[in-house]
């Protein structure tokens, strides 16, 4: 399963090489042109079947939230910082892989026997944590890893219950996998695919992908928070697993183009594809960067609801993923007839 290979691939911000290589191999047979830009974004073009048809940018980010090695001490322990939004309280005792060679390690801290009663009441802070890769000296550690190496969670990918999967980096490898599926088909419109870098550290790759490409509209394929868990209140759920892809109305970086949103909703209704609206305004995606490129790009975001986002183990429902692909597919197939709605 492509999603499993993408989920387990190593892709901290700025170190997306393994993910990019998997995607390059997957899409090369299906596109007319493929290139990598100066920031490392993987781009591809697939010409539409209609001459002069609109050019649609489809974007998904390759990077994942991660850690970065900042110091190697004389006893071979690694200190680190976070790359992107990681809750430092989830870090203690987690299994990790360090650097492109994927050196296994564990995030260590003072054991419970050594903590004072006050310390037991508090979460560990980043400064209390270190990565242990089994090295006894700085030299031993330096033979395996370097300062600047990215660090990702060492999580297995597995099926949960009936039709759900658990894995790391589903944000946004689900979007990458969906975009690969879309590129296997040809549409009346021309597709410009962008697998972006450095989204998790501030939508950086996404800022440049629409430049010079004469993009008429953009769809961002993402994973978004599902908070349908014990004790969450109905107005806090954001999205729920199993209710279809979530369409963003507004987040911290983007107000989705209302006409695109209407076309997406009409397409879903007509095709009988379930969807939900993303409820609450926080967070952001590459859409925030893309819609402000050049003279502005009408942009919408479709996202697979995902529990425990940015943690070592996120959970999605495969039907939501399937329906995201179906809705994107139907939107692209029908866009020419519906485009009169665009102002
Ligand atoms: Co994301």
Short mmCIF file of C-alpha atoms and ligand atoms in Angstrom, two decimals:
data_model
loop_
_atom_site.label_atom_id
_atom_site.label_comp_id
_atom_site.label_asym_id
_atom_site.label_seq_id
_atom_site.Cartn_x
_atom_site.Cartn_y
_atom_site.Cartn_z
CA UNK A 1 0.00 0.00 0.00
CA UNK A 2 1.48 3.33 -1.13
CA UNK A 3 0.14 5.13 1.96
CA UNK A 4 2.09 2.76 4.20
CA UNK A 5 5.34 3.35 2.29
CA UNK A 6 4.80 7.10 2.44
CA UNK A 7 3.87 7.04 6.14
CA UNK A 8 7.02 5.20 7.15
CA UNK A 9 9.34 7.25 4.90
CA UNK A 10 11.72 9.78 6.49
CA UNK A 11 10.74 13.39 5.74
CA UNK A 12 11.53 16.12 8.28
CA UNK A 13 11.13 19.68 6.91
CA UNK A 14 14.00 20.35 4.49
CA UNK A 15 14.95 16.65 4.44
CA UNK A 16 12.16 15.27 2.26
CA UNK A 17 14.46 13.33 -0.12
CA UNK A 18 13.13 9.83 0.61
CA UNK A 19 9.50 10.92 0.22
CA UNK A 20 10.30 12.85 -2.97
CA UNK A 21 12.04 9.80 -4.46
CA UNK A 22 9.06 7.51 -3.78
CA UNK A 23 6.70 10.07 -5.34
CA UNK A 24 8.95 10.71 -8.34
CA UNK A 25 8.96 6.99 -9.15
CA UNK A 26 5.21 6.69 -8.67
CA UNK A 27 4.18 9.61 -10.87
CA UNK A 28 6.82 9.65 -13.63
CA UNK A 29 4.94 7.18 -15.90
CA UNK A 30 1.72 9.22 -15.60
CA UNK A 31 2.73 12.87 -16.19
CA UNK A 32 3.89 14.91 -19.19
CA UNK A 33 6.60 16.85 -17.38
CA UNK A 34 8.29 16.52 -13.98
CA UNK A 35 10.81 18.73 -12.22
CA UNK A 36 12.14 19.78 -8.82
CA UNK A 37 12.42 23.48 -8.01
CA UNK A 38 15.16 25.31 -6.12
CA UNK A 39 13.51 24.69 -2.72
CA UNK A 40 13.00 20.98 -3.34
CA UNK A 41 9.30 21.00 -4.24
CA UNK A 42 8.51 18.15 -6.65
CA UNK A 43 6.35 19.52 -9.49
CA UNK A 44 4.64 17.81 -12.40
CA UNK A 45 2.34 18.80 -15.22
CA UNK A 46 -0.34 16.69 -16.84
CA UNK A 47 -1.97 18.36 -19.82
CA UNK A 48 -5.74 18.41 -20.04
CA UNK A 49 -7.70 16.81 -22.85
CA UNK A 50 -9.25 20.20 -23.77
CA UNK A 51 -7.12 22.86 -25.48
CA UNK A 52 -6.80 26.06 -23.46
CA UNK A 53 -8.50 24.48 -20.43
CA UNK A 54 -7.93 25.97 -16.96
CA UNK A 55 -4.75 25.05 -15.10
CA UNK A 56 -5.46 23.55 -11.69
CA UNK A 57 -2.76 23.39 -9.03
CA UNK A 58 -3.05 20.40 -6.70
CA UNK A 59 -0.78 20.56 -3.66
CA UNK A 60 0.18 18.17 -0.86
CA UNK A 61 3.12 18.53 1.49
CA UNK A 62 5.87 15.90 1.76
CA UNK A 63 7.35 16.95 5.12
CA UNK A 64 6.28 15.84 8.58
CA UNK A 65 6.71 17.36 12.03
CA UNK A 66 10.06 16.20 13.37
CA UNK A 67 12.99 16.91 15.69
CA UNK A 68 16.50 18.06 14.78
CA UNK A 69 19.78 17.14 16.48
CA UNK A 70 21.37 20.30 17.93
CA UNK A 71 24.13 18.94 20.16
CA UNK A 72 26.06 15.72 20.82
CA UNK A 73 27.51 15.53 24.32
CA UNK A 74 30.69 13.78 25.49
CA UNK A 75 28.74 10.72 26.61
CA UNK A 76 27.09 10.31 23.21
CA UNK A 77 23.64 11.70 24.10
CA UNK A 78 21.86 13.94 21.58
CA UNK A 79 20.03 17.16 22.37
CA UNK A 80 17.38 18.36 19.96
CA UNK A 81 14.84 20.99 19.00
CA UNK A 82 11.42 20.57 17.40
CA UNK A 83 10.63 21.21 13.73
CA UNK A 84 6.98 22.15 13.45
CA UNK A 85 4.16 21.80 15.96
CA UNK A 86 5.08 18.90 18.25
CA UNK A 87 3.61 18.74 21.74
CA UNK A 88 6.72 18.23 23.87
CA UNK A 89 4.65 16.33 26.44
CA UNK A 90 4.27 13.42 23.97
CA UNK A 91 8.01 13.01 23.50
CA UNK A 92 9.24 11.17 26.56
CA UNK A 93 10.11 7.46 26.03
CA UNK A 94 9.22 7.59 22.32
CA UNK A 95 11.15 5.48 19.84
CA UNK A 96 12.79 7.56 17.12
CA UNK A 97 14.92 7.26 13.98
CA UNK A 98 17.78 9.72 13.59
CA UNK A 99 19.07 11.01 10.26
CA UNK A 100 18.67 9.64 6.75
CA UNK A 101 20.40 6.41 7.84
CA UNK A 102 17.52 5.96 10.33
CA UNK A 103 19.66 5.21 13.37
CA UNK A 104 17.30 3.88 16.06
CA UNK A 105 17.09 5.70 19.37
CA UNK A 106 14.84 6.45 22.31
CA UNK A 107 13.96 9.77 23.91
CA UNK A 108 15.21 9.48 27.46
CA UNK A 109 14.49 11.31 30.68
CA UNK A 110 14.88 10.86 34.42
CA UNK A 111 13.11 7.64 35.45
CA UNK A 112 10.12 7.81 37.80
CA UNK A 113 12.14 6.45 40.76
CA UNK A 114 14.37 9.51 40.66
CA UNK A 115 11.68 12.19 40.38
CA UNK A 116 10.71 14.31 43.35
CA UNK A 117 6.95 14.36 44.18
CA UNK A 118 6.73 17.87 42.62
CA UNK A 119 8.50 16.72 39.45
CA UNK A 120 6.02 13.86 39.04
CA UNK A 121 3.19 16.37 38.76
CA UNK A 122 4.79 18.20 35.84
CA UNK A 123 5.26 17.30 32.19
CA UNK A 124 8.81 16.94 30.96
CA UNK A 125 10.21 20.00 29.25
CA UNK A 126 12.34 19.78 26.13
CA UNK A 127 15.40 20.73 28.21
CA UNK A 128 14.93 17.60 30.37
CA UNK A 129 14.97 15.24 27.39
CA UNK A 130 17.70 13.75 25.22
CA UNK A 131 18.01 11.05 22.56
CA UNK A 132 19.90 7.89 23.43
CA UNK A 133 21.21 6.01 20.39
CA UNK A 134 23.31 3.61 22.44
CA UNK A 135 26.58 5.47 21.88
CA UNK A 136 28.98 5.69 24.85
CA UNK A 137 31.05 8.64 23.63
CA UNK A 138 30.74 11.66 21.34
CA UNK A 139 32.95 9.91 18.78
CA UNK A 140 30.73 6.83 18.74
CA UNK A 141 27.67 9.00 18.24
CA UNK A 142 29.32 11.11 15.55
CA UNK A 143 30.09 7.97 13.57
CA UNK A 144 26.31 7.44 13.27
CA UNK A 145 24.62 10.86 13.30
CA UNK A 146 25.39 14.56 12.80
CA UNK A 147 24.19 17.87 14.17
CA UNK A 148 21.37 18.99 11.86
CA UNK A 149 20.04 15.48 11.28
CA UNK A 150 16.26 15.26 11.33
CA UNK A 151 14.61 12.86 13.77
CA UNK A 152 11.25 11.16 13.13
CA UNK A 153 9.07 8.88 15.23
CA UNK A 154 9.78 5.18 14.76
CA UNK A 155 6.16 4.13 14.31
CA UNK A 156 4.76 1.09 12.60
CA UNK A 157 1.85 1.47 10.21
CA UNK A 158 -1.06 -0.83 10.95
CA UNK A 159 -4.72 -1.47 10.32
CA UNK A 160 -7.03 -0.72 13.25
CA UNK A 161 -10.50 -2.20 13.61
CA UNK A 162 -12.62 -2.22 10.48
CA UNK A 163 -11.22 0.20 7.92
CA UNK A 164 -8.99 2.49 9.95
CA UNK A 165 -5.22 2.80 9.87
CA UNK A 166 -2.68 4.11 12.33
CA UNK A 167 0.72 5.58 11.47
CA UNK A 168 3.01 8.57 11.71
CA UNK A 169 3.04 11.43 9.22
CA UNK A 170 -0.44 10.74 7.84
CA UNK A 171 -0.38 14.57 7.80
CA UNK A 172 0.22 14.89 4.91
CA UNK A 173 1.19 11.60 3.33
CA UNK A 174 -2.56 10.98 2.83
CA UNK A 175 -2.58 14.08 0.60
CA UNK A 176 0.52 12.87 -1.27
CA UNK A 177 -1.03 9.44 -1.83
CA UNK A 178 -4.32 10.96 -3.03
CA UNK A 179 -2.47 13.22 -5.46
CA UNK A 180 -0.61 10.22 -6.90
CA UNK A 181 -3.97 8.55 -7.57
CA UNK A 182 -5.35 11.67 -9.26
CA UNK A 183 -2.29 11.92 -11.52
CA UNK A 184 -3.01 8.43 -12.86
CA UNK A 185 -6.12 9.79 -14.61
CA UNK A 186 -6.50 12.41 -17.34
CA UNK A 187 -8.98 15.26 -17.06
CA UNK A 188 -10.27 18.03 -19.35
CA UNK A 189 -8.30 20.51 -17.20
CA UNK A 190 -4.51 20.68 -17.01
CA UNK A 191 -3.07 19.55 -13.68
CA UNK A 192 -0.03 21.11 -12.08
CA UNK A 193 0.91 18.87 -9.13
CA UNK A 194 3.05 20.25 -6.31
CA UNK A 195 4.47 17.98 -3.62
CA UNK A 196 5.77 20.67 -1.33
CA UNK A 197 8.56 20.97 1.24
CA UNK A 198 8.71 22.69 4.63
CA UNK A 199 4.97 23.13 5.19
CA UNK A 200 5.22 22.27 8.88
CA UNK A 201 7.66 25.10 9.60
CA UNK A 202 5.51 27.82 8.04
CA UNK A 203 4.16 27.00 4.55
CA UNK A 204 7.52 27.71 2.94
CA UNK A 205 7.61 25.43 -0.11
CA UNK A 206 4.01 26.32 -0.93
CA UNK A 207 4.89 29.98 -1.30
CA UNK A 208 6.70 29.46 -4.59
CA UNK A 209 4.91 26.63 -6.41
CA UNK A 210 2.34 28.79 -8.20
CA UNK A 211 4.87 31.33 -9.53
CA UNK A 212 5.08 31.45 -13.32
CA UNK A 213 2.71 28.52 -13.77
CA UNK A 214 -0.39 30.57 -14.73
CA UNK A 215 -2.56 28.80 -12.18
CA UNK A 216 -6.34 29.43 -12.41
CA UNK A 217 -7.28 27.71 -9.16
CA UNK A 218 -5.77 25.52 -6.48
CA UNK A 219 -6.87 22.56 -4.39
CA UNK A 220 -4.83 21.62 -1.34
CA UNK A 221 -5.09 17.95 -0.27
CA UNK A 222 -4.45 17.59 3.45
CA UNK A 223 -5.04 15.84 6.74
CA UNK A 224 -6.82 17.82 9.42
CA UNK A 225 -7.68 17.50 13.11
CA UNK A 226 -10.46 15.17 14.15
CA UNK A 227 -11.42 15.66 17.78
CA UNK A 228 -14.29 13.15 17.96
CA UNK A 229 -12.87 11.63 21.13
CA UNK A 230 -14.09 11.06 24.71
CA UNK A 231 -15.05 14.26 26.53
CA UNK A 232 -14.83 16.56 23.50
CA UNK A 233 -17.85 18.81 23.24
CA UNK A 234 -19.87 18.86 20.00
CA UNK A 235 -18.65 22.37 19.10
CA UNK A 236 -15.03 21.30 19.60
CA UNK A 237 -14.88 18.24 17.35
CA UNK A 238 -13.54 20.15 14.30
CA UNK A 239 -14.10 17.05 12.14
CA UNK A 240 -15.20 13.45 12.73
CA UNK A 241 -13.82 10.22 11.32
CA UNK A 242 -16.11 8.49 8.85
CA UNK A 243 -18.09 11.52 7.66
CA UNK A 244 -16.08 12.10 4.49
CA UNK A 245 -13.40 14.61 3.53
CA UNK A 246 -13.54 17.95 5.34
CA UNK A 247 -13.84 21.19 3.37
CA UNK A 248 -12.28 24.24 4.98
CA UNK A 249 -14.30 27.43 5.12
CA UNK A 250 -11.67 29.38 7.01
CA UNK A 251 -8.51 28.65 8.98
CA UNK A 252 -5.71 30.85 10.32
CA UNK A 253 -4.13 31.24 6.88
CA UNK A 254 -6.95 31.08 4.34
CA UNK A 255 -10.58 31.89 3.66
CA UNK A 256 -11.45 29.30 1.02
CA UNK A 257 -12.78 30.66 -2.26
CA UNK A 258 -16.58 30.57 -1.80
CA UNK A 259 -17.29 29.68 -5.43
CA UNK A 260 -14.89 26.75 -5.37
CA UNK A 261 -16.50 25.62 -2.14
CA UNK A 262 -19.94 25.77 -3.77
CA UNK A 263 -18.74 23.75 -6.76
CA UNK A 264 -17.16 21.16 -4.46
CA UNK A 265 -20.34 20.84 -2.38
CA UNK A 266 -22.59 20.58 -5.44
CA UNK A 267 -20.28 17.98 -6.97
CA UNK A 268 -20.35 15.93 -3.75
CA UNK A 269 -24.15 16.07 -3.53
CA UNK A 270 -24.61 15.15 -7.17
CA UNK A 271 -22.19 12.22 -6.95
CA UNK A 272 -23.41 11.02 -3.55
CA UNK A 273 -19.98 11.53 -1.97
CA UNK A 274 -20.13 12.30 1.77
CA UNK A 275 -18.29 15.40 2.96
CA UNK A 276 -18.20 17.56 6.07
CA UNK A 277 -17.31 21.15 6.77
CA UNK A 278 -14.26 21.75 8.94
CA UNK A 279 -15.64 23.42 12.05
CA UNK A 280 -13.35 25.97 13.78
CA UNK A 281 -10.88 28.40 12.37
CA UNK A 282 -7.45 27.39 13.69
CA UNK A 283 -4.49 25.80 11.93
CA UNK A 284 -3.24 26.42 8.43
CA UNK A 285 -2.16 24.72 5.23
CA UNK A 286 -0.16 25.45 2.09
CA UNK A 287 -3.39 27.05 0.83
CA UNK A 288 -2.48 30.05 2.98
CA UNK A 289 0.67 30.59 0.96
CA UNK A 290 -0.63 29.53 -2.45
CA UNK A 291 -3.70 31.79 -2.57
CA UNK A 292 -1.49 34.87 -2.14
CA UNK A 293 0.82 34.03 -5.06
CA UNK A 294 1.11 36.53 -7.94
CA UNK A 295 -2.29 38.16 -8.52
CA UNK A 296 -4.03 35.73 -6.14
CA UNK A 297 -5.26 32.17 -6.71
CA UNK A 298 -8.79 30.95 -5.81
CA UNK A 299 -8.03 28.12 -3.40
CA UNK A 300 -9.89 25.40 -1.50
CA UNK A 301 -8.72 22.73 0.94
CA UNK A 302 -9.95 19.13 1.14
CA UNK A 303 -8.69 17.17 4.12
CA UNK A 304 -8.89 13.66 5.55
CA UNK A 305 -9.97 13.86 9.23
CA UNK A 306 -7.16 12.56 11.39
CA UNK A 307 -6.97 11.92 15.14
CA UNK A 308 -3.80 12.67 17.12
CA UNK A 309 -2.30 14.84 14.39
CA UNK A 310 1.45 15.55 14.74
CA UNK A 311 1.90 12.65 17.17
CA UNK A 312 3.73 9.32 16.65
CA UNK A 313 0.43 7.57 15.92
CA UNK A 314 -2.33 9.29 13.99
CA UNK A 315 -5.53 7.51 12.99
CA UNK A 316 -7.67 7.93 9.88
CA UNK A 317 -10.59 6.10 8.32
CA UNK A 318 -9.73 4.75 4.88
CA UNK A 319 -13.22 5.54 3.56
CA UNK A 320 -12.59 9.24 4.23
CA UNK A 321 -9.41 8.98 2.17
CA UNK A 322 -11.27 7.16 -0.62
CA UNK A 323 -14.00 9.81 -0.66
CA UNK A 324 -11.41 12.60 -0.79
CA UNK A 325 -9.97 11.02 -3.94
CA UNK A 326 -13.48 10.53 -5.36
CA UNK A 327 -14.50 14.14 -4.70
CA UNK A 328 -11.29 15.55 -6.17
CA UNK A 329 -11.74 13.27 -9.19
CA UNK A 330 -15.37 14.30 -9.75
CA UNK A 331 -14.51 17.99 -9.26
CA UNK A 332 -11.77 17.84 -11.91
CA UNK A 333 -13.92 15.83 -14.33
CA UNK A 334 -16.88 18.24 -14.06
CA UNK A 335 -15.08 21.52 -13.54
CA UNK A 336 -15.39 22.74 -17.15
CA UNK A 337 -19.21 22.60 -16.97
CA UNK A 338 -19.38 24.28 -13.58
CA UNK A 339 -16.72 26.95 -14.00
CA UNK A 340 -19.28 29.66 -14.89
CA UNK A 341 -19.73 29.92 -11.12
CA UNK A 342 -16.23 31.36 -10.84
CA UNK A 343 -16.33 35.14 -10.77
CO1 LIG B 1 -0.49 19.13 7.01
#
